[in-house]
Amino acid sequence: MADRHYGIHAEYRDLLCSRGIKPSYQRMLILEYVMKNKIHPTAEKIFGNISRSVPTLSRTTVYNNLNLFVKKGILSGIRTNKSETRYDISEFPHAHFYCSLCQRIIDIDLKMPLYNKQFIQRHKIEEVKIQFRGSCRNCLEKKEKNT
């Protein structure tokens, strides 16, 4: 889109507004980073990259906004271990595969009719999270080459 707000695409502003979030410059930068870097970044990685161009940005601002985006359904938080959460844009229902060797997170498209359900056996569904853990194909191939 040609319409830009503070140098950020209008689509980010519109997405925030559609979820009842005031589109501040810092919020749009955080959202833009996650949408353009589909690597499931941590809050620290997001902060480290954005703070280079916005030195007034605080870690607290990044953490608070990521939590707000998760609460409003814009992002999902993926727990990889006891102290780390990685973030992903909630564009479409999908599962995650976490490689315990290289720590990469891979999106897995699952054809599941349950993703579109609001109730299962009269139980109200508020969130669906499916996460697999194991060794990714790349790590397995490296392991096979070394043996």
PDB file of C-alpha atoms in Angstrom:
ATOM      1  CA  MET A   1       0.000   0.000   0.000  1.00  0.00           C
ATOM      2  CA  ALA A   2       1.175   3.471  -0.737  1.00  0.00           C
ATOM      3  CA  ASP A   3      -0.430   4.978   2.382  1.00  0.00           C
ATOM      4  CA  ARG A   4       2.203   5.060   5.122  1.00  0.00           C
ATOM      5  CA  HIS A   5       1.929   6.160   8.733  1.00  0.00           C
ATOM      6  CA  TYR A   6       5.229   7.116  10.395  1.00  0.00           C
ATOM      7  CA  GLY A   7       6.993   5.134   7.678  1.00  0.00           C
ATOM      8  CA  ILE A   8       5.032   1.943   8.454  1.00  0.00           C
ATOM      9  CA  HIS A   9       2.539   0.278   6.123  1.00  0.00           C
ATOM     10  CA  ALA A  10      -1.088   1.153   6.721  1.00  0.00           C
ATOM     11  CA  GLU A  11      -1.874  -2.574   6.959  1.00  0.00           C
ATOM     12  CA  TYR A  12      -0.127  -2.734  10.359  1.00  0.00           C
ATOM     13  CA  ARG A  13      -2.051   0.299  11.581  1.00  0.00           C
ATOM     14  CA  ASP A  14      -5.314  -1.195  10.323  1.00  0.00           C
ATOM     15  CA  LEU A  15      -4.596  -4.561  11.960  1.00  0.00           C
ATOM     16  CA  LEU A  16      -3.921  -2.927  15.329  1.00  0.00           C
ATOM     17  CA  CYS A  17      -7.051  -0.762  15.060  1.00  0.00           C
ATOM     18  CA  SER A  18      -9.175  -3.780  14.128  1.00  0.00           C
ATOM     19  CA  ARG A  19      -8.165  -5.394  17.442  1.00  0.00           C
ATOM     20  CA  GLY A  20      -8.831  -2.259  19.503  1.00  0.00           C
ATOM     21  CA  ILE A  21      -5.156  -1.321  19.894  1.00  0.00           C
ATOM     22  CA  LYS A  22      -4.013   2.276  19.452  1.00  0.00           C
ATOM     23  CA  PRO A  23      -1.386   2.145  16.668  1.00  0.00           C
ATOM     24  CA  SER A  24       1.624   3.888  18.200  1.00  0.00           C
ATOM     25  CA  TYR A  25       4.888   4.123  16.275  1.00  0.00           C
ATOM     26  CA  GLN A  26       6.642   1.630  18.561  1.00  0.00           C
ATOM     27  CA  ARG A  27       3.761  -0.869  18.369  1.00  0.00           C
ATOM     28  CA  MET A  28       3.797  -0.748  14.592  1.00  0.00           C
ATOM     29  CA  LEU A  29       7.585  -1.250  14.520  1.00  0.00           C
ATOM     30  CA  ILE A  30       7.278  -4.328  16.757  1.00  0.00           C
ATOM     31  CA  LEU A  31       4.452  -5.749  14.657  1.00  0.00           C
ATOM     32  CA  GLU A  32       6.316  -4.998  11.434  1.00  0.00           C
ATOM     33  CA  TYR A  33       9.410  -6.803  12.710  1.00  0.00           C
ATOM     34  CA  VAL A  34       7.487  -9.976  13.563  1.00  0.00           C
ATOM     35  CA  MET A  35       5.572  -9.927  10.280  1.00  0.00           C
ATOM     36  CA  LYS A  36       8.696  -9.427   8.166  1.00  0.00           C
ATOM     37  CA  ASN A  37      10.920 -11.824  10.140  1.00  0.00           C
ATOM     38  CA  LYS A  38       9.071 -15.114  10.192  1.00  0.00           C
ATOM     39  CA  ILE A  39      11.786 -16.735  12.287  1.00  0.00           C
ATOM     40  CA  HIS A  40       9.717 -16.907  15.483  1.00  0.00           C
ATOM     41  CA  PRO A  41      11.883 -14.302  17.263  1.00  0.00           C
ATOM     42  CA  THR A  42      12.226 -13.820  20.999  1.00  0.00           C
ATOM     43  CA  ALA A  43      11.398 -10.504  22.659  1.00  0.00           C
ATOM     44  CA  GLU A  44      15.139  -9.964  23.144  1.00  0.00           C
ATOM     45  CA  LYS A  45      15.841 -10.454  19.436  1.00  0.00           C
ATOM     46  CA  ILE A  46      13.036  -8.047  18.533  1.00  0.00           C
ATOM     47  CA  PHE A  47      14.320  -5.485  21.041  1.00  0.00           C
ATOM     48  CA  GLY A  48      17.926  -5.862  19.868  1.00  0.00           C
ATOM     49  CA  ASN A  49      17.041  -5.271  16.229  1.00  0.00           C
ATOM     50  CA  ILE A  50      14.544  -2.426  16.655  1.00  0.00           C
ATOM     51  CA  SER A  51      16.529  -0.558  19.323  1.00  0.00           C
ATOM     52  CA  ARG A  52      19.365  -0.053  16.821  1.00  0.00           C
ATOM     53  CA  SER A  53      17.185   2.398  14.919  1.00  0.00           C
ATOM     54  CA  VAL A  54      15.050   3.537  17.893  1.00  0.00           C
ATOM     55  CA  PRO A  55      17.427   3.907  20.863  1.00  0.00           C
ATOM     56  CA  THR A  56      14.620   5.219  23.110  1.00  0.00           C
ATOM     57  CA  LEU A  57      12.781   1.880  22.858  1.00  0.00           C
ATOM     58  CA  SER A  58      12.755  -0.047  26.138  1.00  0.00           C
ATOM     59  CA  ARG A  59      12.672  -3.784  26.758  1.00  0.00           C
ATOM     60  CA  THR A  60       9.557  -3.248  28.871  1.00  0.00           C
ATOM     61  CA  THR A  61       7.766  -1.637  25.924  1.00  0.00           C
ATOM     62  CA  VAL A  62       8.629  -4.604  23.701  1.00  0.00           C
ATOM     63  CA  TYR A  63       7.532  -7.199  26.283  1.00  0.00           C
ATOM     64  CA  ASN A  64       4.316  -5.334  27.152  1.00  0.00           C
ATOM     65  CA  ASN A  65       3.327  -4.916  23.514  1.00  0.00           C
ATOM     66  CA  LEU A  66       4.103  -8.523  22.614  1.00  0.00           C
ATOM     67  CA  ASN A  67       1.905  -9.643  25.518  1.00  0.00           C
ATOM     68  CA  LEU A  68      -0.853  -7.287  24.333  1.00  0.00           C
ATOM     69  CA  PHE A  69      -0.604  -8.644  20.768  1.00  0.00           C
ATOM     70  CA  VAL A  70      -0.895 -12.214  22.072  1.00  0.00           C
ATOM     71  CA  LYS A  71      -3.880 -11.282  24.254  1.00  0.00           C
ATOM     72  CA  LYS A  72      -5.622  -9.654  21.263  1.00  0.00           C
ATOM     73  CA  GLY A  73      -4.918 -12.636  18.974  1.00  0.00           C
ATOM     74  CA  ILE A  74      -2.504 -10.908  16.607  1.00  0.00           C
ATOM     75  CA  LEU A  75       0.487 -13.006  17.681  1.00  0.00           C
ATOM     76  CA  SER A  76       0.886 -16.353  19.333  1.00  0.00           C
ATOM     77  CA  GLY A  77       3.531 -17.101  21.922  1.00  0.00           C
ATOM     78  CA  ILE A  78       5.454 -20.347  21.592  1.00  0.00           C
ATOM     79  CA  ARG A  79       7.175 -21.658  24.718  1.00  0.00           C
ATOM     80  CA  THR A  80      10.442 -23.373  23.885  1.00  0.00           C
ATOM     81  CA  ASN A  81      11.759 -23.916  27.385  1.00  0.00           C
ATOM     82  CA  LYS A  82      11.052 -22.608  30.876  1.00  0.00           C
ATOM     83  CA  SER A  83      12.410 -19.118  30.255  1.00  0.00           C
ATOM     84  CA  GLU A  84      11.879 -18.408  26.558  1.00  0.00           C
ATOM     85  CA  THR A  85       8.878 -17.434  24.482  1.00  0.00           C
ATOM     86  CA  ARG A  86       9.093 -16.984  20.732  1.00  0.00           C
ATOM     87  CA  TYR A  87       6.501 -15.045  18.727  1.00  0.00           C
ATOM     88  CA  ASP A  88       4.608 -15.848  15.569  1.00  0.00           C
ATOM     89  CA  ILE A  89       2.015 -13.951  13.585  1.00  0.00           C
ATOM     90  CA  SER A  90      -1.378 -15.680  13.749  1.00  0.00           C
ATOM     91  CA  GLU A  91      -2.024 -15.554   9.998  1.00  0.00           C
ATOM     92  CA  PHE A  92      -3.584 -18.997   9.668  1.00  0.00           C
ATOM     93  CA  PRO A  93      -4.111 -21.978  11.971  1.00  0.00           C
ATOM     94  CA  HIS A  94      -0.956 -24.074  12.113  1.00  0.00           C
ATOM     95  CA  ALA A  95       1.157 -26.164  14.439  1.00  0.00           C
ATOM     96  CA  HIS A  96       4.805 -25.682  15.347  1.00  0.00           C
ATOM     97  CA  PHE A  97       7.716 -28.095  15.276  1.00  0.00           C
ATOM     98  CA  TYR A  98      10.506 -27.187  17.717  1.00  0.00           C
ATOM     99  CA  CYS A  99      13.901 -28.726  17.014  1.00  0.00           C
ATOM    100  CA  SER A 100      15.588 -29.486  20.315  1.00  0.00           C
ATOM    101  CA  LEU A 101      18.975 -29.569  18.577  1.00  0.00           C
ATOM    102  CA  CYS A 102      19.127 -26.287  16.616  1.00  0.00           C
ATOM    103  CA  GLN A 103      16.214 -24.549  18.447  1.00  0.00           C
ATOM    104  CA  ARG A 104      14.549 -23.643  15.154  1.00  0.00           C
ATOM    105  CA  ILE A 105      10.754 -23.454  15.009  1.00  0.00           C
ATOM    106  CA  ILE A 106       9.092 -24.624  11.817  1.00  0.00           C
ATOM    107  CA  ASP A 107       5.463 -23.923  10.880  1.00  0.00           C
ATOM    108  CA  ILE A 108       3.506 -27.095  10.124  1.00  0.00           C
ATOM    109  CA  ASP A 109       0.311 -26.792   8.128  1.00  0.00           C
ATOM    110  CA  LEU A 110      -2.263 -29.230   9.472  1.00  0.00           C
ATOM    111  CA  LYS A 111      -5.523 -29.909   7.721  1.00  0.00           C
ATOM    112  CA  MET A 112      -7.717 -30.103  10.787  1.00  0.00           C
ATOM    113  CA  PRO A 113     -11.411 -29.316  10.794  1.00  0.00           C
ATOM    114  CA  LEU A 114     -11.161 -28.688  14.550  1.00  0.00           C
ATOM    115  CA  TYR A 115      -9.288 -25.432  13.956  1.00  0.00           C
ATOM    116  CA  ASN A 116     -12.498 -23.809  12.777  1.00  0.00           C
ATOM    117  CA  LYS A 117     -14.667 -25.119  15.595  1.00  0.00           C
ATOM    118  CA  GLN A 118     -15.857 -22.930  18.433  1.00  0.00           C
ATOM    119  CA  PHE A 119     -17.064 -25.843  20.562  1.00  0.00           C
ATOM    120  CA  ILE A 120     -16.073 -29.489  20.993  1.00  0.00           C
ATOM    121  CA  GLN A 121     -18.601 -31.693  22.810  1.00  0.00           C
ATOM    122  CA  ARG A 122     -20.150 -28.494  24.250  1.00  0.00           C
ATOM    123  CA  HIS A 123     -16.736 -27.317  25.565  1.00  0.00           C
ATOM    124  CA  LYS A 124     -15.951 -23.754  24.406  1.00  0.00           C
ATOM    125  CA  ILE A 125     -12.627 -23.517  22.586  1.00  0.00           C
ATOM    126  CA  GLU A 126     -10.674 -20.351  23.320  1.00  0.00           C
ATOM    127  CA  GLU A 127      -7.290 -21.352  21.939  1.00  0.00           C
ATOM    128  CA  VAL A 128      -5.726 -24.180  19.954  1.00  0.00           C
ATOM    129  CA  LYS A 129      -1.996 -24.840  20.248  1.00  0.00           C
ATOM    130  CA  ILE A 130      -0.255 -27.839  18.778  1.00  0.00           C
ATOM    131  CA  GLN A 131       3.485 -28.126  19.177  1.00  0.00           C
ATOM    132  CA  PHE A 132       5.776 -30.963  18.217  1.00  0.00           C
ATOM    133  CA  ARG A 133       9.301 -31.387  19.593  1.00  0.00           C
ATOM    134  CA  GLY A 134      12.102 -33.430  18.142  1.00  0.00           C
ATOM    135  CA  SER A 135      14.946 -33.228  15.646  1.00  0.00           C
ATOM    136  CA  CYS A 136      14.400 -31.346  12.392  1.00  0.00           C
ATOM    137  CA  ARG A 137      15.251 -32.810   8.999  1.00  0.00           C
ATOM    138  CA  ASN A 138      18.391 -30.645   8.674  1.00  0.00           C
ATOM    139  CA  CYS A 139      19.786 -31.785  12.022  1.00  0.00           C
ATOM    140  CA  LEU A 140      19.000 -35.417  11.203  1.00  0.00           C
ATOM    141  CA  GLU A 141      20.809 -35.126   7.853  1.00  0.00           C
ATOM    142  CA  LYS A 142      23.865 -33.572   9.552  1.00  0.00           C
ATOM    143  CA  LYS A 143      23.814 -36.335  12.140  1.00  0.00           C
ATOM    144  CA  GLU A 144      23.668 -39.038   9.421  1.00  0.00           C
ATOM    145  CA  LYS A 145      26.602 -37.470   7.540  1.00  0.00           C
ATOM    146  CA  ASN A 146      28.711 -37.463  10.708  1.00  0.00           C
ATOM    147  CA  THR A 147      28.109 -41.143  11.460  1.00  0.00           C
TER     148      THR A 147
END
